[in-house]
Amino acid sequence: MAAKPFASSADLGVKEQTLEVLADGVYALTAEGDPNLGAIEGEDFLVCFEALATPVAARRWLAKLREHTDKPVRYLVLSHYHAVRVLGASAFDAEVVVSSEQTRHLIEERGQQDWESEYGRMPRLFEEPESIPGLTWPTMTFRDKLTIELGGDRGELVLEFLGRGHTEGDIVAWLPEQEIVFAGDLVESQAALYTGDAFHFDWAAGTLDRVKALGAQQLIGGRGAIARGRDQVDAAIEQTRDFLLTMQRTVGEAHRSGGTLKDAFAANHEALAPKYGAWPIFEHCLPFDVQRLWDEFSGIERPVIWTAERDRQVWDELQG
Ligand SMILES: [Zn+2]
């Protein structure tokens, strides 16, 4: 069998971006499995959610958004630290860049390595990479919850850390009046999960329970289609959980029975592929996902930092 091309390095097909209006002044951009974005209008300002991988990529989203509103961006909210979500931040000219404290710490600790790793894995998303001015630094952080009053009769936007999950610091953006949640990479709707920096056990239990308990009628996940209505929202959450629990079962069995990492990968691939194999980034994510869960079963509390070099090593061992 020919070796699979590294991560998403051979994925060069351009995805179609679609701006959808979810409620008065609430927007989402979906892109056929590429990272999603959002924007929420305040009375005289905008809150943007996520920033894509480069300013050039972000500017195309902003041009679409500007067909609907010309309000200035007061807040740019980062759901977590991953490069393809944050390095386009300078395009927004935001007054304030908001994240959890944990995310700011992760940018300090591993932002540079993550940038290099993600660029190698997903080069297509890094449109004109030289337009990135450097790491993105949040200028306002919070531990658990931050509420932004939107003004007029627009209600409020609640930014909330619901527990460790896709990373140590993911937050969601919740509109209680409109019953819309931007869940970042904590929930994927018809896209594979990246769990290479995850806390699988926390995520599959309390964290997803708390996302579900919000009771959203519309959910925008990190990638994939928008879930509309409680049935679809719950289905997206439960699909995310099923992916995580299947991983825990297969990788856990291999770990307990004295198998190798490669055994764990094979068992996990076999269990997940019938349901999830055709979804975006499945083959790309799986080696990194299994390595991190293996580490968790081995008692390694915090994710080992991914570098371009470690990426290749794990890939060659499991997918090579
Ligand atoms: Zn991510």
PDB file of C-alpha atoms and ligand atoms in Angstrom:
ATOM      1  CA  MET A   1       0.000   0.000   0.000  1.00  0.00           C
ATOM      2  CA  ALA A   2       1.318   3.448  -0.912  1.00  0.00           C
ATOM      3  CA  ALA A   3       2.071   5.724   2.027  1.00  0.00           C
ATOM      4  CA  LYS A   4      -0.647   8.254   2.721  1.00  0.00           C
ATOM      5  CA  PRO A   5       0.345  11.891   2.109  1.00  0.00           C
ATOM      6  CA  PHE A   6       1.208  13.674   5.358  1.00  0.00           C
ATOM      7  CA  ALA A   7      -1.782  15.092   7.273  1.00  0.00           C
ATOM      8  CA  SER A   8      -3.752  17.448   4.955  1.00  0.00           C
ATOM      9  CA  SER A   9      -0.725  18.384   2.847  1.00  0.00           C
ATOM     10  CA  ALA A  10      -2.266  16.905  -0.316  1.00  0.00           C
ATOM     11  CA  ASP A  11      -5.666  18.537   0.256  1.00  0.00           C
ATOM     12  CA  LEU A  12      -5.509  21.448  -2.166  1.00  0.00           C
ATOM     13  CA  GLY A  13      -9.151  21.702  -3.223  1.00  0.00           C
ATOM     14  CA  VAL A  14     -10.666  25.121  -2.526  1.00  0.00           C
ATOM     15  CA  LYS A  15     -13.792  24.982  -0.370  1.00  0.00           C
ATOM     16  CA  GLU A  16     -16.831  27.109  -0.935  1.00  0.00           C
ATOM     17  CA  GLN A  17     -17.517  29.612   1.840  1.00  0.00           C
ATOM     18  CA  THR A  18     -21.106  30.412   2.735  1.00  0.00           C
ATOM     19  CA  LEU A  19     -22.279  33.236   4.982  1.00  0.00           C
ATOM     20  CA  GLU A  20     -25.484  32.349   6.774  1.00  0.00           C
ATOM     21  CA  VAL A  21     -27.705  34.701   8.767  1.00  0.00           C
ATOM     22  CA  LEU A  22     -28.826  32.787  11.873  1.00  0.00           C
ATOM     23  CA  ALA A  23     -30.882  35.541  13.495  1.00  0.00           C
ATOM     24  CA  ASP A  24     -31.050  39.322  13.295  1.00  0.00           C
ATOM     25  CA  GLY A  25     -27.390  40.402  13.474  1.00  0.00           C
ATOM     26  CA  VAL A  26     -25.961  36.908  13.985  1.00  0.00           C
ATOM     27  CA  TYR A  27     -23.785  35.451  11.231  1.00  0.00           C
ATOM     28  CA  ALA A  28     -21.830  32.299  10.558  1.00  0.00           C
ATOM     29  CA  LEU A  29     -19.440  31.352   7.816  1.00  0.00           C
ATOM     30  CA  THR A  30     -19.201  27.690   6.957  1.00  0.00           C
ATOM     31  CA  ALA A  31     -16.792  26.229   4.437  1.00  0.00           C
ATOM     32  CA  GLU A  32     -17.471  22.575   3.600  1.00  0.00           C
ATOM     33  CA  GLY A  33     -15.425  21.225   6.495  1.00  0.00           C
ATOM     34  CA  ASP A  34     -12.824  24.004   6.720  1.00  0.00           C
ATOM     35  CA  PRO A  35     -12.864  26.068   9.944  1.00  0.00           C
ATOM     36  CA  ASN A  36     -16.088  27.977  10.644  1.00  0.00           C
ATOM     37  CA  LEU A  37     -16.379  31.563  11.890  1.00  0.00           C
ATOM     38  CA  GLY A  38     -19.024  33.782  13.423  1.00  0.00           C
ATOM     39  CA  ALA A  39     -20.018  37.373  14.042  1.00  0.00           C
ATOM     40  CA  ILE A  40     -22.570  39.012  16.332  1.00  0.00           C
ATOM     41  CA  GLU A  41     -23.800  42.582  16.028  1.00  0.00           C
ATOM     42  CA  GLY A  42     -23.971  44.779  19.064  1.00  0.00           C
ATOM     43  CA  GLU A  43     -25.870  48.061  18.880  1.00  0.00           C
ATOM     44  CA  ASP A  44     -22.836  49.965  17.589  1.00  0.00           C
ATOM     45  CA  PHE A  45     -20.091  47.363  17.402  1.00  0.00           C
ATOM     46  CA  LEU A  46     -19.321  43.846  16.264  1.00  0.00           C
ATOM     47  CA  VAL A  47     -18.090  40.775  18.055  1.00  0.00           C
ATOM     48  CA  CYS A  48     -16.214  38.373  15.783  1.00  0.00           C
ATOM     49  CA  PHE A  49     -15.601  34.757  16.691  1.00  0.00           C
ATOM     50  CA  GLU A  50     -12.432  33.077  15.341  1.00  0.00           C
ATOM     51  CA  ALA A  51      -9.901  34.536  12.933  1.00  0.00           C
ATOM     52  CA  LEU A  52      -8.706  31.899  10.405  1.00  0.00           C
ATOM     53  CA  ALA A  53      -5.066  31.128   9.676  1.00  0.00           C
ATOM     54  CA  THR A  54      -3.896  34.330   8.004  1.00  0.00           C
ATOM     55  CA  PRO A  55      -5.007  37.961   7.649  1.00  0.00           C
ATOM     56  CA  VAL A  56      -5.471  37.441   3.898  1.00  0.00           C
ATOM     57  CA  ALA A  57      -7.872  34.546   4.526  1.00  0.00           C
ATOM     58  CA  ALA A  58      -9.686  36.528   7.231  1.00  0.00           C
ATOM     59  CA  ARG A  59     -10.118  39.513   4.910  1.00  0.00           C
ATOM     60  CA  ARG A  60     -12.219  37.440   2.529  1.00  0.00           C
ATOM     61  CA  TRP A  61     -14.592  36.589   5.375  1.00  0.00           C
ATOM     62  CA  LEU A  62     -14.686  40.218   6.460  1.00  0.00           C
ATOM     63  CA  ALA A  63     -15.559  41.313   2.922  1.00  0.00           C
ATOM     64  CA  LYS A  64     -18.589  38.999   3.023  1.00  0.00           C
ATOM     65  CA  LEU A  65     -19.548  40.254   6.462  1.00  0.00           C
ATOM     66  CA  ARG A  66     -19.265  43.875   5.272  1.00  0.00           C
ATOM     67  CA  GLU A  67     -22.126  43.252   2.848  1.00  0.00           C
ATOM     68  CA  HIS A  68     -24.320  43.056   5.973  1.00  0.00           C
ATOM     69  CA  THR A  69     -22.835  45.500   8.458  1.00  0.00           C
ATOM     70  CA  ASP A  70     -20.168  48.200   8.613  1.00  0.00           C
ATOM     71  CA  LYS A  71     -19.944  48.333  12.417  1.00  0.00           C
ATOM     72  CA  PRO A  72     -16.389  48.295  13.784  1.00  0.00           C
ATOM     73  CA  VAL A  73     -15.038  45.152  15.445  1.00  0.00           C
ATOM     74  CA  ARG A  74     -14.796  45.807  19.180  1.00  0.00           C
ATOM     75  CA  TYR A  75     -14.155  42.232  20.274  1.00  0.00           C
ATOM     76  CA  LEU A  76     -12.393  39.432  18.480  1.00  0.00           C
ATOM     77  CA  VAL A  77     -13.063  36.246  20.453  1.00  0.00           C
ATOM     78  CA  LEU A  78     -10.694  33.298  20.141  1.00  0.00           C
ATOM     79  CA  SER A  79     -12.277  29.977  21.087  1.00  0.00           C
ATOM     80  CA  HIS A  80      -8.846  28.372  21.596  1.00  0.00           C
ATOM     81  CA  TYR A  81      -5.199  28.753  20.655  1.00  0.00           C
ATOM     82  CA  HIS A  82      -4.867  26.696  17.448  1.00  0.00           C
ATOM     83  CA  ALA A  83      -3.047  28.538  14.670  1.00  0.00           C
ATOM     84  CA  VAL A  84      -5.725  28.091  11.998  1.00  0.00           C
ATOM     85  CA  ARG A  85      -8.157  29.888  14.327  1.00  0.00           C
ATOM     86  CA  VAL A  86      -6.055  32.793  15.551  1.00  0.00           C
ATOM     87  CA  LEU A  87      -3.229  33.893  13.231  1.00  0.00           C
ATOM     88  CA  GLY A  88      -5.526  35.951  10.979  1.00  0.00           C
ATOM     89  CA  ALA A  89      -6.432  38.228  13.901  1.00  0.00           C
ATOM     90  CA  SER A  90      -4.694  41.386  12.664  1.00  0.00           C
ATOM     91  CA  ALA A  91      -7.196  41.706   9.765  1.00  0.00           C
ATOM     92  CA  PHE A  92     -10.021  42.494  12.214  1.00  0.00           C
ATOM     93  CA  ASP A  93      -8.531  45.689  13.716  1.00  0.00           C
ATOM     94  CA  ALA A  94     -10.322  44.653  16.895  1.00  0.00           C
ATOM     95  CA  GLU A  95     -10.202  46.928  19.946  1.00  0.00           C
ATOM     96  CA  VAL A  96      -9.990  43.897  22.208  1.00  0.00           C
ATOM     97  CA  VAL A  97      -8.847  40.319  21.581  1.00  0.00           C
ATOM     98  CA  VAL A  98     -10.536  37.985  24.074  1.00  0.00           C
ATOM     99  CA  SER A  99      -9.711  34.440  25.144  1.00  0.00           C
ATOM    100  CA  SER A 100      -9.645  32.331  28.264  1.00  0.00           C
ATOM    101  CA  GLU A 101      -6.641  32.728  30.560  1.00  0.00           C
ATOM    102  CA  GLN A 102      -5.758  29.150  29.757  1.00  0.00           C
ATOM    103  CA  THR A 103      -5.617  29.938  26.038  1.00  0.00           C
ATOM    104  CA  ARG A 104      -3.319  32.864  26.635  1.00  0.00           C
ATOM    105  CA  HIS A 105      -1.035  30.625  28.632  1.00  0.00           C
ATOM    106  CA  LEU A 106      -1.024  28.011  25.849  1.00  0.00           C
ATOM    107  CA  ILE A 107      -0.078  30.666  23.277  1.00  0.00           C
ATOM    108  CA  GLU A 108       2.865  31.638  25.478  1.00  0.00           C
ATOM    109  CA  GLU A 109       3.854  28.058  26.078  1.00  0.00           C
ATOM    110  CA  ARG A 110       3.402  26.504  22.623  1.00  0.00           C
ATOM    111  CA  GLY A 111       1.999  29.029  20.147  1.00  0.00           C
ATOM    112  CA  GLN A 112       5.112  29.136  18.008  1.00  0.00           C
ATOM    113  CA  GLN A 113       5.471  25.357  17.757  1.00  0.00           C
ATOM    114  CA  ASP A 114       1.769  25.015  17.033  1.00  0.00           C
ATOM    115  CA  TRP A 115       2.043  27.535  14.187  1.00  0.00           C
ATOM    116  CA  GLU A 116       4.831  25.538  12.554  1.00  0.00           C
ATOM    117  CA  SER A 117       3.027  22.246  13.134  1.00  0.00           C
ATOM    118  CA  GLU A 118      -0.289  23.415  11.699  1.00  0.00           C
ATOM    119  CA  TYR A 119       1.350  25.083   8.712  1.00  0.00           C
ATOM    120  CA  GLY A 120       2.955  21.757   7.829  1.00  0.00           C
ATOM    121  CA  ARG A 121      -0.259  19.817   8.331  1.00  0.00           C
ATOM    122  CA  MET A 122      -2.687  22.161   6.547  1.00  0.00           C
ATOM    123  CA  PRO A 123      -0.746  24.386   4.133  1.00  0.00           C
ATOM    124  CA  ARG A 124      -3.830  25.221   2.058  1.00  0.00           C
ATOM    125  CA  LEU A 125      -5.410  27.092   4.970  1.00  0.00           C
ATOM    126  CA  PHE A 126      -2.371  29.368   5.277  1.00  0.00           C
ATOM    127  CA  GLU A 127      -3.213  31.680   2.427  1.00  0.00           C
ATOM    128  CA  GLU A 128      -0.259  34.067   1.938  1.00  0.00           C
ATOM    129  CA  PRO A 129       1.464  33.013   5.162  1.00  0.00           C
ATOM    130  CA  GLU A 130       3.841  35.990   5.020  1.00  0.00           C
ATOM    131  CA  SER A 131       0.843  38.229   5.834  1.00  0.00           C
ATOM    132  CA  ILE A 132       0.880  36.886   9.434  1.00  0.00           C
ATOM    133  CA  PRO A 133       2.552  39.546  11.612  1.00  0.00           C
ATOM    134  CA  GLY A 134       3.363  37.145  14.468  1.00  0.00           C
ATOM    135  CA  LEU A 135       1.597  35.290  17.247  1.00  0.00           C
ATOM    136  CA  THR A 136      -1.823  36.587  18.271  1.00  0.00           C
ATOM    137  CA  TRP A 137      -1.932  37.893  21.852  1.00  0.00           C
ATOM    138  CA  PRO A 138      -5.244  38.158  23.684  1.00  0.00           C
ATOM    139  CA  THR A 139      -5.601  41.544  25.406  1.00  0.00           C
ATOM    140  CA  MET A 140      -8.484  40.535  27.682  1.00  0.00           C
ATOM    141  CA  THR A 141      -8.760  37.167  29.377  1.00  0.00           C
ATOM    142  CA  PHE A 142     -11.110  35.501  31.824  1.00  0.00           C
ATOM    143  CA  ARG A 143     -11.200  32.287  33.801  1.00  0.00           C
ATOM    144  CA  ASP A 144     -14.792  31.037  33.653  1.00  0.00           C
ATOM    145  CA  LYS A 145     -17.237  33.517  32.211  1.00  0.00           C
ATOM    146  CA  LEU A 146     -17.391  36.919  30.550  1.00  0.00           C
ATOM    147  CA  THR A 147     -20.655  38.605  29.562  1.00  0.00           C
ATOM    148  CA  ILE A 148     -20.781  41.223  26.813  1.00  0.00           C
ATOM    149  CA  GLU A 149     -23.855  43.461  26.774  1.00  0.00           C
ATOM    150  CA  LEU A 150     -24.808  43.920  23.142  1.00  0.00           C
ATOM    151  CA  GLY A 151     -26.904  47.063  23.709  1.00  0.00           C
ATOM    152  CA  GLY A 152     -30.408  48.041  22.568  1.00  0.00           C
ATOM    153  CA  ASP A 153     -32.672  45.005  22.713  1.00  0.00           C
ATOM    154  CA  ARG A 154     -29.972  42.658  21.441  1.00  0.00           C
ATOM    155  CA  GLY A 155     -29.441  40.923  24.741  1.00  0.00           C
ATOM    156  CA  GLU A 156     -26.079  39.619  25.842  1.00  0.00           C
ATOM    157  CA  LEU A 157     -23.323  37.373  24.631  1.00  0.00           C
ATOM    158  CA  VAL A 158     -21.918  34.976  27.206  1.00  0.00           C
ATOM    159  CA  LEU A 159     -18.390  33.679  26.732  1.00  0.00           C
ATOM    160  CA  GLU A 160     -17.858  30.644  28.880  1.00  0.00           C
ATOM    161  CA  PHE A 161     -15.258  28.033  29.721  1.00  0.00           C
ATOM    162  CA  LEU A 162     -17.204  24.787  30.209  1.00  0.00           C
ATOM    163  CA  GLY A 163     -14.312  22.489  31.095  1.00  0.00           C
ATOM    164  CA  ARG A 164     -11.301  21.029  29.370  1.00  0.00           C
ATOM    165  CA  GLY A 165     -12.006  19.478  26.003  1.00  0.00           C
ATOM    166  CA  HIS A 166     -10.511  19.929  22.558  1.00  0.00           C
ATOM    167  CA  THR A 167      -7.777  21.891  24.364  1.00  0.00           C
ATOM    168  CA  GLU A 168      -7.181  23.019  27.907  1.00  0.00           C
ATOM    169  CA  GLY A 169      -8.840  26.386  27.328  1.00  0.00           C
ATOM    170  CA  ASP A 170     -11.750  26.196  24.867  1.00  0.00           C
ATOM    171  CA  ILE A 171     -14.624  28.602  25.329  1.00  0.00           C
ATOM    172  CA  VAL A 172     -18.053  28.806  23.737  1.00  0.00           C
ATOM    173  CA  ALA A 173     -19.983  31.938  22.750  1.00  0.00           C
ATOM    174  CA  TRP A 174     -23.611  31.675  23.806  1.00  0.00           C
ATOM    175  CA  LEU A 175     -26.545  33.930  22.938  1.00  0.00           C
ATOM    176  CA  PRO A 176     -29.219  33.014  25.503  1.00  0.00           C
ATOM    177  CA  GLU A 177     -31.994  35.089  23.919  1.00  0.00           C
ATOM    178  CA  GLN A 178     -31.396  33.821  20.403  1.00  0.00           C
ATOM    179  CA  GLU A 179     -30.520  30.320  21.684  1.00  0.00           C
ATOM    180  CA  ILE A 180     -27.466  30.135  19.430  1.00  0.00           C
ATOM    181  CA  VAL A 181     -24.093  28.743  20.462  1.00  0.00           C
ATOM    182  CA  PHE A 182     -20.743  29.013  18.720  1.00  0.00           C
ATOM    183  CA  ALA A 183     -19.039  25.934  20.115  1.00  0.00           C
ATOM    184  CA  GLY A 184     -15.632  26.164  18.462  1.00  0.00           C
ATOM    185  CA  ASP A 185     -13.896  22.800  18.134  1.00  0.00           C
ATOM    186  CA  LEU A 186     -15.687  21.378  21.191  1.00  0.00           C
ATOM    187  CA  VAL A 187     -18.376  20.113  18.823  1.00  0.00           C
ATOM    188  CA  GLU A 188     -18.005  19.021  15.215  1.00  0.00           C
ATOM    189  CA  SER A 189     -20.976  18.489  12.975  1.00  0.00           C
ATOM    190  CA  GLN A 190     -20.134  16.000  10.253  1.00  0.00           C
ATOM    191  CA  ALA A 191     -16.404  16.557  10.522  1.00  0.00           C
ATOM    192  CA  ALA A 192     -13.800  14.381  12.212  1.00  0.00           C
ATOM    193  CA  LEU A 193     -12.464  15.412  15.609  1.00  0.00           C
ATOM    194  CA  TYR A 194      -8.949  16.650  16.148  1.00  0.00           C
ATOM    195  CA  THR A 195      -7.997  15.525  19.650  1.00  0.00           C
ATOM    196  CA  GLY A 196      -4.213  15.824  19.569  1.00  0.00           C
ATOM    197  CA  ASP A 197      -4.304  18.480  22.301  1.00  0.00           C
ATOM    198  CA  ALA A 198      -7.389  17.182  24.033  1.00  0.00           C
ATOM    199  CA  PHE A 199      -8.520  15.943  27.410  1.00  0.00           C
ATOM    200  CA  HIS A 200     -10.622  13.048  26.138  1.00  0.00           C
ATOM    201  CA  PHE A 201     -12.186  12.061  29.455  1.00  0.00           C
ATOM    202  CA  ASP A 202     -13.223  15.535  30.587  1.00  0.00           C
ATOM    203  CA  TRP A 203     -14.455  16.383  27.116  1.00  0.00           C
ATOM    204  CA  ALA A 204     -16.681  13.319  26.627  1.00  0.00           C
ATOM    205  CA  ALA A 205     -18.283  13.705  30.041  1.00  0.00           C
ATOM    206  CA  GLY A 206     -18.810  16.999  31.874  1.00  0.00           C
ATOM    207  CA  THR A 207     -17.760  19.412  29.167  1.00  0.00           C
ATOM    208  CA  LEU A 208     -20.138  18.107  26.480  1.00  0.00           C
ATOM    209  CA  ASP A 209     -22.875  17.776  29.104  1.00  0.00           C
ATOM    210  CA  ARG A 210     -22.510  21.462  29.860  1.00  0.00           C
ATOM    211  CA  VAL A 211     -22.628  22.394  26.162  1.00  0.00           C
ATOM    212  CA  LYS A 212     -25.802  20.325  25.828  1.00  0.00           C
ATOM    213  CA  ALA A 213     -27.350  21.885  28.925  1.00  0.00           C
ATOM    214  CA  LEU A 214     -27.259  25.312  27.297  1.00  0.00           C
ATOM    215  CA  GLY A 215     -30.242  24.120  25.274  1.00  0.00           C
ATOM    216  CA  ALA A 216     -29.211  25.738  22.006  1.00  0.00           C
ATOM    217  CA  GLN A 217     -31.540  25.739  19.016  1.00  0.00           C
ATOM    218  CA  GLN A 218     -28.657  26.433  16.636  1.00  0.00           C
ATOM    219  CA  LEU A 219     -25.086  25.266  17.031  1.00  0.00           C
ATOM    220  CA  ILE A 220     -22.068  26.266  14.970  1.00  0.00           C
ATOM    221  CA  GLY A 221     -19.269  23.794  15.500  1.00  0.00           C
ATOM    222  CA  GLY A 222     -15.633  24.158  14.604  1.00  0.00           C
ATOM    223  CA  ARG A 223     -16.090  22.613  11.204  1.00  0.00           C
ATOM    224  CA  GLY A 224     -18.999  21.278   9.206  1.00  0.00           C
ATOM    225  CA  ALA A 225     -22.633  22.241   8.770  1.00  0.00           C
ATOM    226  CA  ILE A 226     -24.696  24.331  11.172  1.00  0.00           C
ATOM    227  CA  ALA A 227     -26.968  22.222  13.381  1.00  0.00           C
ATOM    228  CA  ARG A 228     -30.499  23.617  13.429  1.00  0.00           C
ATOM    229  CA  GLY A 229     -33.165  22.608  15.926  1.00  0.00           C
ATOM    230  CA  ARG A 230     -32.694  20.624  19.119  1.00  0.00           C
ATOM    231  CA  ASP A 231     -32.541  17.299  17.328  1.00  0.00           C
ATOM    232  CA  GLN A 232     -29.654  18.342  15.108  1.00  0.00           C
ATOM    233  CA  VAL A 233     -27.875  20.165  17.924  1.00  0.00           C
ATOM    234  CA  ASP A 234     -28.067  17.121  20.185  1.00  0.00           C
ATOM    235  CA  ALA A 235     -27.053  14.847  17.307  1.00  0.00           C
ATOM    236  CA  ALA A 236     -23.893  16.909  16.703  1.00  0.00           C
ATOM    237  CA  ILE A 237     -23.030  16.809  20.420  1.00  0.00           C
ATOM    238  CA  GLU A 238     -23.687  13.078  20.671  1.00  0.00           C
ATOM    239  CA  GLN A 239     -21.722  12.355  17.516  1.00  0.00           C
ATOM    240  CA  THR A 240     -18.787  14.207  19.048  1.00  0.00           C
ATOM    241  CA  ARG A 241     -19.180  12.155  22.224  1.00  0.00           C
ATOM    242  CA  ASP A 242     -19.476   8.879  20.314  1.00  0.00           C
ATOM    243  CA  PHE A 243     -16.228   9.595  18.469  1.00  0.00           C
ATOM    244  CA  LEU A 244     -14.481  10.242  21.798  1.00  0.00           C
ATOM    245  CA  LEU A 245     -15.958   7.205  23.553  1.00  0.00           C
ATOM    246  CA  THR A 246     -15.076   4.925  20.648  1.00  0.00           C
ATOM    247  CA  MET A 247     -11.518   6.170  20.879  1.00  0.00           C
ATOM    248  CA  GLN A 248     -11.444   5.604  24.634  1.00  0.00           C
ATOM    249  CA  ARG A 249     -12.713   2.067  24.228  1.00  0.00           C
ATOM    250  CA  THR A 250     -10.375   0.942  21.435  1.00  0.00           C
ATOM    251  CA  VAL A 251      -7.219   2.741  22.519  1.00  0.00           C
ATOM    252  CA  GLY A 252      -7.912   1.815  26.151  1.00  0.00           C
ATOM    253  CA  GLU A 253      -8.214  -1.875  25.310  1.00  0.00           C
ATOM    254  CA  ALA A 254      -4.934  -1.880  23.418  1.00  0.00           C
ATOM    255  CA  HIS A 255      -3.209   0.014  26.216  1.00  0.00           C
ATOM    256  CA  ARG A 256      -4.499  -2.265  28.991  1.00  0.00           C
ATOM    257  CA  SER A 257      -3.718  -5.482  27.139  1.00  0.00           C
ATOM    258  CA  GLY A 258      -0.088  -4.541  26.553  1.00  0.00           C
ATOM    259  CA  GLY A 259      -0.531  -3.696  22.863  1.00  0.00           C
ATOM    260  CA  THR A 260       1.489  -1.128  20.974  1.00  0.00           C
ATOM    261  CA  LEU A 261       0.514   2.341  19.837  1.00  0.00           C
ATOM    262  CA  LYS A 262       0.213   0.913  16.340  1.00  0.00           C
ATOM    263  CA  ASP A 263      -2.234  -1.736  17.583  1.00  0.00           C
ATOM    264  CA  ALA A 264      -4.276   0.984  19.225  1.00  0.00           C
ATOM    265  CA  PHE A 265      -4.283   3.008  16.024  1.00  0.00           C
ATOM    266  CA  ALA A 266      -5.405   0.035  13.917  1.00  0.00           C
ATOM    267  CA  ALA A 267      -8.234  -0.893  16.300  1.00  0.00           C
ATOM    268  CA  ASN A 268      -9.383   2.691  16.547  1.00  0.00           C
ATOM    269  CA  HIS A 269      -9.260   3.239  12.793  1.00  0.00           C
ATOM    270  CA  GLU A 270     -11.290   0.106  12.210  1.00  0.00           C
ATOM    271  CA  ALA A 271     -13.926   1.131  14.749  1.00  0.00           C
ATOM    272  CA  LEU A 272     -14.309   4.723  13.564  1.00  0.00           C
ATOM    273  CA  ALA A 273     -13.896   4.437   9.793  1.00  0.00           C
ATOM    274  CA  PRO A 274     -17.319   2.940   8.910  1.00  0.00           C
ATOM    275  CA  LYS A 275     -19.097   5.910  10.461  1.00  0.00           C
ATOM    276  CA  TYR A 276     -16.617   8.754  10.224  1.00  0.00           C
ATOM    277  CA  GLY A 277     -14.031   7.737   7.624  1.00  0.00           C
ATOM    278  CA  ALA A 278     -15.438   9.868   4.817  1.00  0.00           C
ATOM    279  CA  TRP A 279     -15.626  13.043   6.867  1.00  0.00           C
ATOM    280  CA  PRO A 280     -13.195  15.943   6.467  1.00  0.00           C
ATOM    281  CA  ILE A 281      -9.727  15.526   8.028  1.00  0.00           C
ATOM    282  CA  PHE A 282     -10.398  12.000   9.344  1.00  0.00           C
ATOM    283  CA  GLU A 283      -7.165  10.414   8.078  1.00  0.00           C
ATOM    284  CA  HIS A 284      -5.237  13.568   8.904  1.00  0.00           C
ATOM    285  CA  CYS A 285      -6.348  13.706  12.543  1.00  0.00           C
ATOM    286  CA  LEU A 286      -6.320  10.096  13.600  1.00  0.00           C
ATOM    287  CA  PRO A 287      -2.605   9.462  14.263  1.00  0.00           C
ATOM    288  CA  PHE A 288      -2.312  12.602  16.394  1.00  0.00           C
ATOM    289  CA  ASP A 289      -5.570  11.798  18.164  1.00  0.00           C
ATOM    290  CA  VAL A 290      -4.478   8.278  19.081  1.00  0.00           C
ATOM    291  CA  GLN A 291      -1.037   9.420  20.239  1.00  0.00           C
ATOM    292  CA  ARG A 292      -2.571  11.958  22.628  1.00  0.00           C
ATOM    293  CA  LEU A 293      -5.107   9.506  24.046  1.00  0.00           C
ATOM    294  CA  TRP A 294      -2.337   6.914  24.451  1.00  0.00           C
ATOM    295  CA  ASP A 295      -0.410   9.526  26.412  1.00  0.00           C
ATOM    296  CA  GLU A 296      -3.463  10.166  28.598  1.00  0.00           C
ATOM    297  CA  PHE A 297      -3.784   6.451  29.318  1.00  0.00           C
ATOM    298  CA  SER A 298      -0.069   6.505  30.169  1.00  0.00           C
ATOM    299  CA  GLY A 299      -0.677   9.173  32.804  1.00  0.00           C
ATOM    300  CA  ILE A 300       0.641  12.187  30.892  1.00  0.00           C
ATOM    301  CA  GLU A 301      -1.599  14.937  32.195  1.00  0.00           C
ATOM    302  CA  ARG A 302      -1.022  17.792  29.760  1.00  0.00           C
ATOM    303  CA  PRO A 303      -0.629  17.309  26.003  1.00  0.00           C
ATOM    304  CA  VAL A 304       2.931  16.983  24.750  1.00  0.00           C
ATOM    305  CA  ILE A 305       3.764  19.938  22.477  1.00  0.00           C
ATOM    306  CA  TRP A 306       3.433  19.130  18.773  1.00  0.00           C
ATOM    307  CA  THR A 307       6.354  20.244  16.690  1.00  0.00           C
ATOM    308  CA  ALA A 308       6.803  19.812  12.950  1.00  0.00           C
ATOM    309  CA  GLU A 309       9.322  17.088  13.780  1.00  0.00           C
ATOM    310  CA  ARG A 310       7.105  15.152  16.204  1.00  0.00           C
ATOM    311  CA  ASP A 311       4.242  15.397  13.707  1.00  0.00           C
ATOM    312  CA  ARG A 312       6.306  13.567  11.078  1.00  0.00           C
ATOM    313  CA  GLN A 313       7.549  10.981  13.501  1.00  0.00           C
ATOM    314  CA  VAL A 314       4.061  10.016  14.697  1.00  0.00           C
ATOM    315  CA  TRP A 315       2.683  10.142  11.174  1.00  0.00           C
ATOM    316  CA  ASP A 316       5.393   7.853   9.812  1.00  0.00           C
ATOM    317  CA  GLU A 317       4.872   5.405  12.642  1.00  0.00           C
ATOM    318  CA  LEU A 318       1.097   5.187  12.252  1.00  0.00           C
ATOM    319  CA  GLN A 319       0.127   6.228   8.733  1.00  0.00           C
ATOM    320  CA  GLY A 320       3.423   5.761   6.882  1.00  0.00           C
TER     321      GLY A 320
HETATM  322 ZN    ZN B   1      -8.606  23.348  17.232  1.00  0.00          ZN
END
